[in-house]
Short mmCIF file of N, CA, C and O in Angstrom, two decimals:
data_model
loop_
_atom_site.label_atom_id
_atom_site.label_comp_id
_atom_site.label_asym_id
_atom_site.label_seq_id
_atom_site.Cartn_x
_atom_site.Cartn_y
_atom_site.Cartn_z
N MET A 1 -59.52 92.03 104.90
CA MET A 1 -59.12 90.81 104.14
C MET A 1 -58.00 90.46 105.21
O MET A 1 -57.26 91.20 105.96
N SER A 2 -57.85 89.13 105.10
CA SER A 2 -56.80 88.40 106.08
C SER A 2 -55.69 88.08 105.36
O SER A 2 -55.26 88.17 104.24
N THR A 3 -54.36 88.31 106.08
CA THR A 3 -53.28 88.26 105.66
C THR A 3 -52.49 86.67 105.66
O THR A 3 -51.70 86.47 105.30
N GLN A 4 -53.64 85.72 106.20
CA GLN A 4 -53.32 84.43 106.29
C GLN A 4 -53.36 83.52 104.87
O GLN A 4 -54.50 84.07 104.20
N GLN A 5 -52.77 82.94 104.54
CA GLN A 5 -52.87 82.52 103.24
C GLN A 5 -53.54 80.70 103.72
O GLN A 5 -53.23 79.98 104.66
N THR A 6 -54.23 80.50 102.63
CA THR A 6 -54.81 79.09 102.86
C THR A 6 -53.84 77.89 102.30
O THR A 6 -53.23 77.92 101.37
N PRO A 7 -53.82 76.73 103.23
CA PRO A 7 -52.42 75.84 102.80
C PRO A 7 -53.01 75.59 101.51
O PRO A 7 -54.28 75.11 101.28
N SER A 8 -51.98 74.97 100.62
CA SER A 8 -52.51 74.32 99.22
C SER A 8 -52.81 72.74 99.48
O SER A 8 -53.52 72.10 98.87
N THR A 9 -52.39 72.13 100.46
CA THR A 9 -52.86 70.84 100.83
C THR A 9 -53.63 70.59 102.21
O THR A 9 -53.46 71.58 102.97
N PRO A 10 -54.67 69.64 101.95
CA PRO A 10 -55.37 69.50 103.17
C PRO A 10 -54.82 68.88 104.65
O PRO A 10 -53.61 68.53 104.22
N PRO A 11 -55.43 69.48 105.37
CA PRO A 11 -54.68 68.89 106.79
C PRO A 11 -54.75 67.27 107.05
O PRO A 11 -53.52 66.93 107.61
N SER A 12 -55.27 66.64 106.58
CA SER A 12 -55.35 65.21 106.76
C SER A 12 -54.63 64.40 105.34
O SER A 12 -55.41 63.95 104.54
N SER A 13 -53.24 64.40 105.46
CA SER A 13 -52.83 63.61 104.33
C SER A 13 -52.80 62.20 104.55
O SER A 13 -52.67 61.84 105.81
N THR A 14 -52.10 61.27 103.66
CA THR A 14 -51.80 60.24 103.65
C THR A 14 -50.77 59.71 104.99
O THR A 14 -50.71 58.98 105.75
N ALA A 15 -49.65 60.49 104.85
CA ALA A 15 -48.78 60.55 105.90
C ALA A 15 -49.12 60.46 107.21
O ALA A 15 -48.39 60.18 107.99
N GLU A 16 -50.14 61.50 107.53
CA GLU A 16 -50.67 61.54 108.92
C GLU A 16 -51.71 60.57 109.28
O GLU A 16 -52.05 60.49 110.71
N ARG A 17 -52.32 59.85 108.67
CA ARG A 17 -53.44 58.93 108.74
C ARG A 17 -52.50 57.41 109.39
O ARG A 17 -51.91 56.95 109.21
N PRO A 18 -53.21 57.59 110.59
CA PRO A 18 -52.63 56.23 111.19
C PRO A 18 -52.91 55.02 110.24
O PRO A 18 -54.29 55.00 109.84
N THR A 19 -51.91 54.00 110.55
CA THR A 19 -52.40 52.45 109.76
C THR A 19 -53.95 51.91 109.81
O THR A 19 -54.31 51.43 109.38
N ARG A 20 -53.94 52.12 111.51
CA ARG A 20 -55.33 51.24 111.89
C ARG A 20 -56.44 52.02 111.31
O ARG A 20 -57.62 51.23 110.87
N ILE A 21 -56.60 53.29 111.05
CA ILE A 21 -57.44 53.92 110.23
C ILE A 21 -57.41 53.33 108.73
O ILE A 21 -58.76 53.29 108.19
N THR A 22 -56.43 53.50 108.08
CA THR A 22 -56.38 53.37 106.57
C THR A 22 -56.85 51.98 106.67
O THR A 22 -57.73 51.31 105.73
N VAL A 23 -56.65 50.55 107.57
CA VAL A 23 -57.08 49.10 107.52
C VAL A 23 -58.41 49.02 107.56
O VAL A 23 -59.27 48.65 106.79
N LEU A 24 -59.09 50.13 108.58
CA LEU A 24 -60.35 50.14 108.81
C LEU A 24 -61.22 50.49 107.71
O LEU A 24 -62.26 50.09 107.28
N ALA A 25 -60.83 51.70 106.75
CA ALA A 25 -61.35 51.83 105.73
C ALA A 25 -61.14 50.87 104.70
O ALA A 25 -62.23 50.95 104.16
N GLY A 26 -60.06 50.24 104.53
CA GLY A 26 -60.08 49.35 103.66
C GLY A 26 -61.39 48.12 104.05
O GLY A 26 -61.62 47.47 103.35
N VAL A 27 -61.38 47.69 105.09
CA VAL A 27 -62.30 46.71 105.68
C VAL A 27 -63.71 47.07 105.55
O VAL A 27 -64.48 46.24 104.54
N ASN A 28 -64.00 48.36 105.29
CA ASN A 28 -65.20 49.04 105.10
C ASN A 28 -65.60 48.90 103.53
O ASN A 28 -66.55 48.61 102.93
N ALA A 29 -64.50 49.63 103.06
CA ALA A 29 -64.59 49.21 101.51
C ALA A 29 -64.86 48.12 100.75
O ALA A 29 -65.48 48.03 99.97
N LEU A 30 -63.82 46.97 101.31
CA LEU A 30 -64.28 45.66 100.96
C LEU A 30 -65.55 45.28 101.07
O LEU A 30 -66.16 44.60 100.17
N GLU A 31 -66.16 45.72 102.45
CA GLU A 31 -67.54 45.30 102.61
C GLU A 31 -68.29 45.68 101.73
O GLU A 31 -69.56 45.12 101.12
N GLY A 32 -68.34 46.71 101.43
CA GLY A 32 -69.03 47.39 100.77
C GLY A 32 -69.32 47.43 99.09
O GLY A 32 -70.29 47.44 98.74
N VAL A 33 -68.25 47.08 98.62
CA VAL A 33 -67.83 46.40 97.32
C VAL A 33 -68.58 45.27 97.34
O VAL A 33 -69.09 44.92 95.93
N ALA A 34 -68.15 44.09 98.16
CA ALA A 34 -68.81 42.83 98.37
C ALA A 34 -70.36 43.06 98.05
O ALA A 34 -71.17 42.26 97.46
N LEU A 35 -71.08 44.22 98.68
CA LEU A 35 -72.53 44.49 98.70
C LEU A 35 -72.74 45.05 97.66
O LEU A 35 -74.05 44.24 96.83
N ALA A 36 -72.24 45.86 96.96
CA ALA A 36 -72.68 46.49 95.76
C ALA A 36 -72.41 45.21 94.61
O ALA A 36 -73.46 45.14 93.69
N VAL A 37 -71.52 44.58 94.13
CA VAL A 37 -71.27 43.46 93.65
C VAL A 37 -72.22 42.72 93.63
O VAL A 37 -72.80 42.10 92.78
N GLY A 38 -72.38 42.11 94.66
CA GLY A 38 -73.61 41.01 94.94
C GLY A 38 -74.94 41.58 94.46
O GLY A 38 -75.74 40.75 94.00
N GLY A 39 -75.44 42.88 94.79
CA GLY A 39 -76.57 43.44 94.52
C GLY A 39 -76.61 43.63 93.20
O GLY A 39 -77.60 43.13 92.37
N ILE A 40 -75.80 43.91 92.40
CA ILE A 40 -75.71 44.27 90.94
C ILE A 40 -75.71 42.70 90.22
O ILE A 40 -76.42 42.52 89.29
N TYR A 41 -75.21 41.77 90.83
CA TYR A 41 -75.19 40.49 90.34
C TYR A 41 -76.67 39.86 90.42
O TYR A 41 -77.42 39.42 89.37
N LEU A 42 -77.42 40.18 91.53
CA LEU A 42 -78.77 39.77 91.78
C LEU A 42 -79.86 40.47 90.87
O LEU A 42 -80.58 39.90 90.44
N LEU A 43 -79.21 41.75 90.55
CA LEU A 43 -80.15 42.61 89.63
C LEU A 43 -80.19 42.12 88.33
O LEU A 43 -81.19 41.95 87.61
N VAL A 44 -78.83 41.83 87.94
CA VAL A 44 -78.66 41.50 86.49
C VAL A 44 -79.18 40.39 86.12
O VAL A 44 -80.01 40.05 85.28
N MET A 45 -79.16 39.45 86.80
CA MET A 45 -79.70 38.04 86.70
C MET A 45 -81.21 37.85 87.02
O MET A 45 -82.15 37.39 86.18
N GLY A 46 -81.97 38.76 88.16
CA GLY A 46 -83.28 39.09 87.89
C GLY A 46 -83.84 39.60 86.86
O GLY A 46 -85.03 39.45 86.11
N LEU A 47 -82.90 40.74 86.13
CA LEU A 47 -83.62 41.31 84.82
C LEU A 47 -83.41 40.14 84.07
O LEU A 47 -84.20 40.56 82.60
N LEU A 48 -82.69 39.59 83.46
CA LEU A 48 -82.05 38.63 82.56
C LEU A 48 -83.20 37.34 82.70
O LEU A 48 -83.45 36.38 81.94
N GLY A 49 -83.75 37.31 83.66
CA GLY A 49 -84.65 36.15 84.22
C GLY A 49 -84.17 34.72 84.35
O GLY A 49 -84.60 33.78 84.23
N LYS A 50 -83.27 35.07 84.94
CA LYS A 50 -82.21 33.66 85.06
C LYS A 50 -82.24 33.36 86.65
O LYS A 50 -82.01 32.12 86.73
N LEU A 51 -83.18 33.63 87.25
CA LEU A 51 -83.17 33.17 88.86
C LEU A 51 -84.87 32.76 88.89
O LEU A 51 -85.84 33.15 88.09
N GLU A 52 -85.51 31.87 90.03
CA GLU A 52 -86.52 31.45 89.81
C GLU A 52 -87.55 32.54 90.27
O GLU A 52 -88.28 32.64 89.86
N SER A 53 -87.40 33.57 91.00
CA SER A 53 -88.27 34.77 91.60
C SER A 53 -87.47 36.34 90.99
O SER A 53 -86.66 36.57 91.64
N THR A 54 -87.61 36.57 90.03
CA THR A 54 -87.19 37.97 89.38
C THR A 54 -87.38 38.77 90.21
O THR A 54 -86.51 39.71 90.39
N GLN A 55 -88.65 39.36 90.67
CA GLN A 55 -89.05 40.10 91.33
C GLN A 55 -88.12 40.66 92.86
O GLN A 55 -87.66 41.47 93.16
N GLN A 56 -88.08 39.31 93.29
CA GLN A 56 -87.58 39.24 94.71
C GLN A 56 -85.93 39.51 94.44
O GLN A 56 -85.29 40.15 95.11
N ALA A 57 -85.48 38.94 93.37
CA ALA A 57 -83.73 39.30 92.96
C ALA A 57 -83.68 40.56 92.80
O ALA A 57 -83.01 41.15 93.32
N GLU A 58 -84.74 41.18 92.09
CA GLU A 58 -84.28 42.73 91.84
C GLU A 58 -84.57 43.32 93.06
O GLU A 58 -83.67 44.48 92.95
N THR A 59 -85.33 43.07 93.66
CA THR A 59 -85.92 43.90 95.04
C THR A 59 -84.46 43.66 95.97
O THR A 59 -83.72 44.79 96.54
N VAL A 60 -83.88 42.47 96.13
CA VAL A 60 -82.91 42.42 96.88
C VAL A 60 -81.41 43.01 96.59
O VAL A 60 -80.72 43.63 97.00
N GLY A 61 -81.46 42.53 95.17
CA GLY A 61 -80.41 43.50 94.33
C GLY A 61 -80.32 44.91 94.86
O GLY A 61 -79.21 45.33 94.95
N ILE A 62 -81.46 45.83 94.54
CA ILE A 62 -81.48 47.26 94.80
C ILE A 62 -80.94 47.50 96.29
O ILE A 62 -80.25 48.23 96.67
N THR A 63 -81.87 46.38 97.07
CA THR A 63 -81.37 46.47 98.71
C THR A 63 -79.79 46.58 98.86
O THR A 63 -79.24 47.33 99.53
N LEU A 64 -79.30 45.62 98.25
CA LEU A 64 -77.78 45.37 98.37
C LEU A 64 -76.73 46.78 97.92
O LEU A 64 -75.80 46.69 98.67
N VAL A 65 -77.61 47.00 96.73
CA VAL A 65 -76.61 48.22 96.14
C VAL A 65 -76.51 49.39 97.24
O VAL A 65 -75.60 49.91 97.39
N ALA A 66 -77.67 49.76 97.92
CA ALA A 66 -77.94 50.61 98.52
C ALA A 66 -77.17 50.19 100.00
O ALA A 66 -76.52 51.41 100.50
N LEU A 67 -77.41 49.24 100.61
CA LEU A 67 -76.64 48.72 101.66
C LEU A 67 -75.21 49.03 101.37
O LEU A 67 -74.39 49.03 102.64
N GLY A 68 -74.48 48.91 100.36
CA GLY A 68 -73.13 48.79 100.07
C GLY A 68 -72.84 50.19 99.94
O GLY A 68 -71.53 50.45 100.13
N ALA A 69 -73.52 51.25 99.87
CA ALA A 69 -73.06 52.49 100.10
C ALA A 69 -72.70 52.70 101.41
O ALA A 69 -71.86 53.80 101.63
N ILE A 70 -73.40 52.61 102.50
CA ILE A 70 -73.09 52.81 103.71
C ILE A 70 -71.46 52.58 104.33
O ILE A 70 -70.95 53.33 104.67
N PRO A 71 -70.77 51.18 103.93
CA PRO A 71 -69.71 50.90 104.42
C PRO A 71 -68.59 51.93 103.13
O PRO A 71 -67.55 52.18 103.87
N LEU A 72 -69.12 51.97 102.07
CA LEU A 72 -68.08 52.85 101.23
C LEU A 72 -68.00 54.38 101.47
O LEU A 72 -67.17 55.01 101.61
N ILE A 73 -69.41 54.78 101.98
CA ILE A 73 -69.08 56.33 102.53
C ILE A 73 -68.41 56.13 103.96
O ILE A 73 -67.47 57.37 103.92
N ALA A 74 -68.63 55.36 104.52
CA ALA A 74 -67.67 55.15 105.88
C ALA A 74 -66.33 55.11 105.58
O ALA A 74 -65.42 55.85 106.36
N ALA A 75 -65.74 54.43 104.59
CA ALA A 75 -64.77 54.02 104.44
C ALA A 75 -64.10 55.78 103.71
O ALA A 75 -62.76 56.21 104.36
N ARG A 76 -64.80 56.09 103.04
CA ARG A 76 -64.39 57.29 102.36
C ARG A 76 -64.09 58.45 103.74
O ARG A 76 -63.11 59.30 103.77
N GLY A 77 -65.02 58.55 104.66
CA GLY A 77 -64.95 59.35 105.97
C GLY A 77 -64.07 58.82 106.74
O GLY A 77 -63.06 59.92 107.30
N LEU A 78 -63.52 57.91 106.72
CA LEU A 78 -62.54 57.54 107.83
C LEU A 78 -60.90 57.89 107.21
O LEU A 78 -60.04 58.22 107.64
N LEU A 79 -61.10 57.89 105.51
CA LEU A 79 -59.53 58.20 104.91
C LEU A 79 -59.60 59.67 105.40
O LEU A 79 -58.52 60.01 105.01
N LEU A 80 -60.61 60.45 105.58
CA LEU A 80 -60.59 61.84 105.48
C LEU A 80 -60.35 62.38 106.89
O LEU A 80 -60.26 63.44 107.36
N LEU A 81 -60.27 61.17 107.82
CA LEU A 81 -60.50 61.25 109.33
C LEU A 81 -61.48 61.99 109.64
O LEU A 81 -61.49 63.02 110.60
N ARG A 82 -63.13 62.02 109.54
CA ARG A 82 -63.86 62.61 109.81
C ARG A 82 -64.62 61.79 111.00
O ARG A 82 -64.72 60.30 110.93
N SER A 83 -65.00 62.12 112.01
CA SER A 83 -65.32 61.77 112.95
C SER A 83 -66.70 60.71 113.14
O SER A 83 -67.01 59.99 113.75
N TRP A 84 -67.63 61.67 112.13
CA TRP A 84 -68.86 60.84 111.74
C TRP A 84 -68.65 59.51 111.20
O TRP A 84 -69.88 58.36 111.35
N SER A 85 -67.69 59.13 110.62
CA SER A 85 -67.68 57.70 109.98
C SER A 85 -67.44 56.75 110.72
O SER A 85 -67.65 55.43 110.49
N ARG A 86 -67.04 56.84 112.24
CA ARG A 86 -67.17 55.80 112.95
C ARG A 86 -68.43 54.97 113.10
O ARG A 86 -68.49 53.97 113.24
N GLY A 87 -69.36 55.68 113.21
CA GLY A 87 -70.69 55.44 113.14
C GLY A 87 -71.04 54.43 112.29
O GLY A 87 -71.73 53.38 112.57
N PRO A 88 -71.38 54.84 111.02
CA PRO A 88 -71.68 53.90 109.96
C PRO A 88 -70.38 52.67 109.94
O PRO A 88 -70.72 51.39 109.49
N ALA A 89 -69.34 52.88 110.26
CA ALA A 89 -68.48 51.75 110.47
C ALA A 89 -69.00 50.97 111.25
O ALA A 89 -68.54 49.73 111.55
N LEU A 90 -69.04 51.20 112.43
CA LEU A 90 -69.37 50.34 113.64
C LEU A 90 -70.55 49.48 113.18
O LEU A 90 -70.91 48.35 113.47
N ILE A 91 -71.71 50.18 112.76
CA ILE A 91 -73.07 49.35 112.35
C ILE A 91 -72.76 48.56 111.55
O ILE A 91 -73.08 47.43 111.35
N THR A 92 -71.92 48.59 110.48
CA THR A 92 -71.63 47.82 109.38
C THR A 92 -71.24 46.49 109.88
O THR A 92 -71.26 45.34 109.41
N GLN A 93 -70.07 46.65 110.91
CA GLN A 93 -69.38 45.34 111.61
C GLN A 93 -70.48 44.69 112.23
O GLN A 93 -70.48 43.38 112.23
N ILE A 94 -71.23 45.24 113.22
CA ILE A 94 -72.50 44.72 113.88
C ILE A 94 -73.32 43.79 112.89
O ILE A 94 -73.86 42.80 112.88
N MET A 95 -73.85 44.68 111.71
CA MET A 95 -74.59 43.90 110.66
C MET A 95 -74.10 42.70 109.87
O MET A 95 -74.80 41.74 109.43
N ALA A 96 -72.67 42.58 109.84
CA ALA A 96 -71.93 41.47 109.42
C ALA A 96 -71.81 40.34 110.10
O ALA A 96 -72.00 39.12 109.51
N LEU A 97 -72.06 40.58 111.33
CA LEU A 97 -72.13 39.39 112.35
C LEU A 97 -73.20 38.33 112.43
O LEU A 97 -73.06 37.21 112.04
N PRO A 98 -74.34 38.75 112.39
CA PRO A 98 -75.23 37.83 112.07
C PRO A 98 -75.37 37.19 110.83
O PRO A 98 -75.73 36.15 110.54
N VAL A 99 -74.83 38.09 109.79
CA VAL A 99 -74.73 37.29 108.56
C VAL A 99 -73.71 35.99 108.41
O VAL A 99 -73.96 35.32 107.87
N ALA A 100 -72.59 36.70 108.93
CA ALA A 100 -71.45 35.53 108.89
C ALA A 100 -71.81 34.38 109.81
O ALA A 100 -71.96 33.06 109.08
N TRP A 101 -72.65 34.58 111.00
CA TRP A 101 -72.99 33.27 111.99
C TRP A 101 -74.32 32.28 110.81
O TRP A 101 -74.31 31.27 111.04
N THR A 102 -74.98 33.15 110.07
CA THR A 102 -75.99 32.15 109.20
C THR A 102 -75.19 31.54 108.17
O THR A 102 -75.46 30.51 107.77
N LEU A 103 -74.10 31.98 107.54
CA LEU A 103 -73.56 31.53 106.77
C LEU A 103 -72.51 30.31 107.39
O LEU A 103 -72.47 29.28 106.77
N LEU A 104 -72.01 30.38 108.67
CA LEU A 104 -71.41 29.59 109.21
C LEU A 104 -72.45 28.18 109.48
O LEU A 104 -72.12 27.12 109.58
N ARG A 105 -73.82 28.46 109.45
CA ARG A 105 -74.62 27.45 110.04
C ARG A 105 -75.22 26.79 108.65
O ARG A 105 -76.30 25.75 108.56
N SER A 106 -74.78 27.08 107.84
CA SER A 106 -75.23 26.51 106.52
C SER A 106 -74.45 25.46 106.14
O SER A 106 -73.49 25.00 106.56
N GLN A 107 -74.44 25.15 104.47
CA GLN A 107 -73.71 24.05 104.13
C GLN A 107 -72.92 24.22 102.99
O GLN A 107 -73.15 25.39 102.42
N GLY A 108 -71.76 23.37 102.62
CA GLY A 108 -71.00 23.57 101.36
C GLY A 108 -69.99 25.12 101.55
O GLY A 108 -69.21 25.49 102.40
N ALA A 109 -69.86 25.41 100.68
CA ALA A 109 -69.26 26.72 100.46
C ALA A 109 -69.37 28.03 100.96
O ALA A 109 -68.61 28.81 101.03
N LEU A 110 -70.73 27.89 101.60
CA LEU A 110 -71.09 28.87 102.29
C LEU A 110 -70.25 29.14 103.52
O LEU A 110 -70.15 30.35 104.15
N ILE A 111 -69.71 28.08 104.20
CA ILE A 111 -69.20 27.80 105.54
C ILE A 111 -67.87 28.60 105.28
O ILE A 111 -67.55 29.79 106.29
N PRO A 112 -67.00 28.61 104.35
CA PRO A 112 -66.08 29.54 104.25
C PRO A 112 -66.12 30.97 104.19
O PRO A 112 -65.34 31.63 104.51
N THR A 113 -67.31 31.26 103.36
CA THR A 113 -67.62 32.54 103.39
C THR A 113 -67.84 33.15 104.60
O THR A 113 -67.56 34.26 104.86
N GLY A 114 -68.58 32.44 105.11
CA GLY A 114 -68.90 32.75 106.71
C GLY A 114 -67.47 32.73 107.47
O GLY A 114 -67.84 33.90 108.23
N ILE A 115 -66.41 32.04 107.28
CA ILE A 115 -65.68 32.02 108.38
C ILE A 115 -64.90 33.64 107.74
O ILE A 115 -64.18 34.56 108.66
N VAL A 116 -64.72 33.99 106.48
CA VAL A 116 -64.02 35.31 105.78
C VAL A 116 -64.56 36.15 106.77
O VAL A 116 -64.05 37.25 107.05
N LEU A 117 -66.11 36.29 106.32
CA LEU A 117 -66.99 37.38 107.12
C LEU A 117 -66.74 37.73 108.50
O LEU A 117 -66.56 38.72 108.72
N ALA A 118 -67.09 36.77 108.96
CA ALA A 118 -66.70 36.80 110.62
C ALA A 118 -65.31 37.35 110.79
O ALA A 118 -65.10 38.00 111.78
N VAL A 119 -64.11 37.15 110.22
CA VAL A 119 -62.80 37.48 110.80
C VAL A 119 -62.82 39.07 110.24
O VAL A 119 -62.10 39.63 111.06
N VAL A 120 -63.52 39.21 109.19
CA VAL A 120 -63.52 40.58 108.46
C VAL A 120 -64.12 41.71 109.67
O VAL A 120 -63.66 42.72 109.97
N ALA A 121 -64.93 41.10 110.08
CA ALA A 121 -66.21 41.88 110.96
C ALA A 121 -65.53 41.89 112.37
O ALA A 121 -65.42 43.03 112.72
N VAL A 122 -64.92 40.81 112.72
CA VAL A 122 -64.32 40.95 114.07
C VAL A 122 -63.28 41.98 113.98
O VAL A 122 -62.82 42.66 114.53
N THR A 123 -62.22 41.73 112.90
CA THR A 123 -61.46 43.04 112.64
C THR A 123 -61.71 44.25 112.82
O THR A 123 -61.13 45.11 113.22
N GLY A 124 -62.83 44.63 111.99
CA GLY A 124 -63.19 45.79 111.68
C GLY A 124 -63.81 46.13 112.88
O GLY A 124 -63.36 47.44 113.50
N LEU A 125 -64.57 45.74 114.07
CA LEU A 125 -65.00 45.68 115.30
C LEU A 125 -63.91 46.12 116.18
O LEU A 125 -63.84 47.12 116.88
N VAL A 126 -62.71 45.21 116.36
CA VAL A 126 -61.48 45.52 117.19
C VAL A 126 -61.06 47.23 116.78
O VAL A 126 -60.56 48.05 117.17
N LEU A 127 -60.87 47.61 115.52
CA LEU A 127 -60.43 48.74 114.94
C LEU A 127 -61.04 49.52 115.30
O LEU A 127 -60.79 50.66 115.67
N VAL A 128 -62.20 49.79 114.93
CA VAL A 128 -63.58 51.07 115.19
C VAL A 128 -63.51 51.18 116.61
O VAL A 128 -63.73 52.09 117.04
N LEU A 129 -63.43 49.95 117.55
CA LEU A 129 -63.75 50.31 118.87
C LEU A 129 -62.21 50.41 119.81
O LEU A 129 -62.40 50.65 120.83
N ASN A 130 -61.07 50.67 119.04
CA ASN A 130 -59.97 50.94 119.67
C ASN A 130 -60.15 52.11 120.13
O ASN A 130 -60.44 53.01 119.37
N PRO A 131 -59.50 52.50 121.41
CA PRO A 131 -59.60 53.92 121.96
C PRO A 131 -58.81 54.80 121.15
O PRO A 131 -58.84 55.88 121.04
N ALA A 132 -57.70 54.07 120.51
CA ALA A 132 -57.03 55.35 119.75
C ALA A 132 -57.49 55.56 118.40
O ALA A 132 -57.43 56.87 117.85
N THR A 133 -58.42 54.72 117.92
CA THR A 133 -59.28 55.17 116.92
C THR A 133 -60.11 56.36 117.02
O THR A 133 -60.19 57.34 116.31
N THR A 134 -60.72 56.14 118.00
CA THR A 134 -61.78 57.33 118.60
C THR A 134 -61.11 58.55 118.81
O THR A 134 -61.08 59.70 118.40
N GLN A 135 -59.57 58.72 119.30
CA GLN A 135 -58.68 59.47 119.62
C GLN A 135 -58.46 60.21 118.28
O GLN A 135 -58.25 61.38 117.90
N ASP A 136 -57.82 59.38 117.46
CA ASP A 136 -57.37 59.60 115.85
C ASP A 136 -58.53 60.65 115.22
O ASP A 136 -58.34 61.45 114.21
N LEU A 137 -59.79 59.89 115.56
CA LEU A 137 -61.02 60.56 115.06
C LEU A 137 -61.34 61.92 115.32
O LEU A 137 -62.36 62.86 114.88
N GLY A 138 -61.00 62.25 116.27
CA GLY A 138 -61.23 63.29 117.19
C GLY A 138 -62.62 63.50 117.89
O GLY A 138 -63.20 64.36 118.16
N ILE A 139 -62.71 62.15 118.58
CA ILE A 139 -64.15 61.88 118.92
C ILE A 139 -63.84 61.95 120.66
O ILE A 139 -62.92 61.64 121.17
N ARG A 140 -64.30 63.01 121.31
CA ARG A 140 -64.24 63.26 122.59
C ARG A 140 -65.12 62.18 123.39
O ARG A 140 -66.00 61.53 123.24
N ARG A 141 -64.36 61.32 124.38
CA ARG A 141 -65.02 60.29 125.24
C ARG A 141 -65.25 60.98 126.68
O ARG A 141 -65.02 61.73 127.02
N GLY A 142 -66.64 60.38 127.04
CA GLY A 142 -66.84 60.78 128.28
C GLY A 142 -67.80 62.18 128.52
O GLY A 142 -67.34 62.98 127.43
N PRO A 143 -68.38 62.73 129.58
CA PRO A 143 -68.95 63.93 129.65
C PRO A 143 -67.76 65.07 129.64
O PRO A 143 -66.78 64.85 130.59
N ARG A 144 -67.92 65.98 129.07
CA ARG A 144 -67.11 67.43 129.46
C ARG A 144 -67.26 68.05 130.91
O ARG A 144 -68.31 68.13 131.49
N THR A 145 -66.22 68.15 131.63
CA THR A 145 -65.91 68.62 133.10
C THR A 145 -65.52 70.09 132.97
O THR A 145 -64.54 70.15 132.13
N THR A 146 -65.76 71.05 133.44
CA THR A 146 -65.14 72.08 133.78
C THR A 146 -64.39 72.19 134.94
O THR A 146 -65.16 71.70 135.63
N PRO A 147 -63.74 73.21 135.32
CA PRO A 147 -63.00 73.29 136.28
C PRO A 147 -63.59 73.80 137.39
O PRO A 147 -63.59 73.49 138.66
N ASP A 148 -64.89 74.33 137.07
CA ASP A 148 -65.51 75.19 138.52
C ASP A 148 -66.69 74.14 138.52
O ASP A 148 -67.32 74.45 139.81
N ALA A 149 -66.91 73.24 138.10
CA ALA A 149 -67.97 72.15 138.52
C ALA A 149 -67.42 71.32 139.85
O ALA A 149 -66.45 71.14 140.17
#
């Protein structure tokens, strides 16, 4: 039997989490919610028959909801300071850039949407690639060297 007591609070509390990690988690959560809401909208409109191709709308809707789970899971991991969450967060930002580019090359109201998405994706990339973020998440950089080598 151990004499050590288990702490009542988890080690990664809000007070210990750096602001950049919190902002990065917020960026990922925002993207995840946007994907999920867009997917639910397409799914509902497809089921109600309000779109031209209901089968395509339903398929894309389900896909968007599933893709929305990735940044939401990454956001949760970032809030808990889990090192694995950096990968999905990075992939989300990289995937957002071509979508933003496509929106920027379109017409009408899609151009401001593309600008917002580009700003959010670049902000996310800067935050996720920041060396301090890597350090805060406990990710080791470079090969491990031993003193005997």
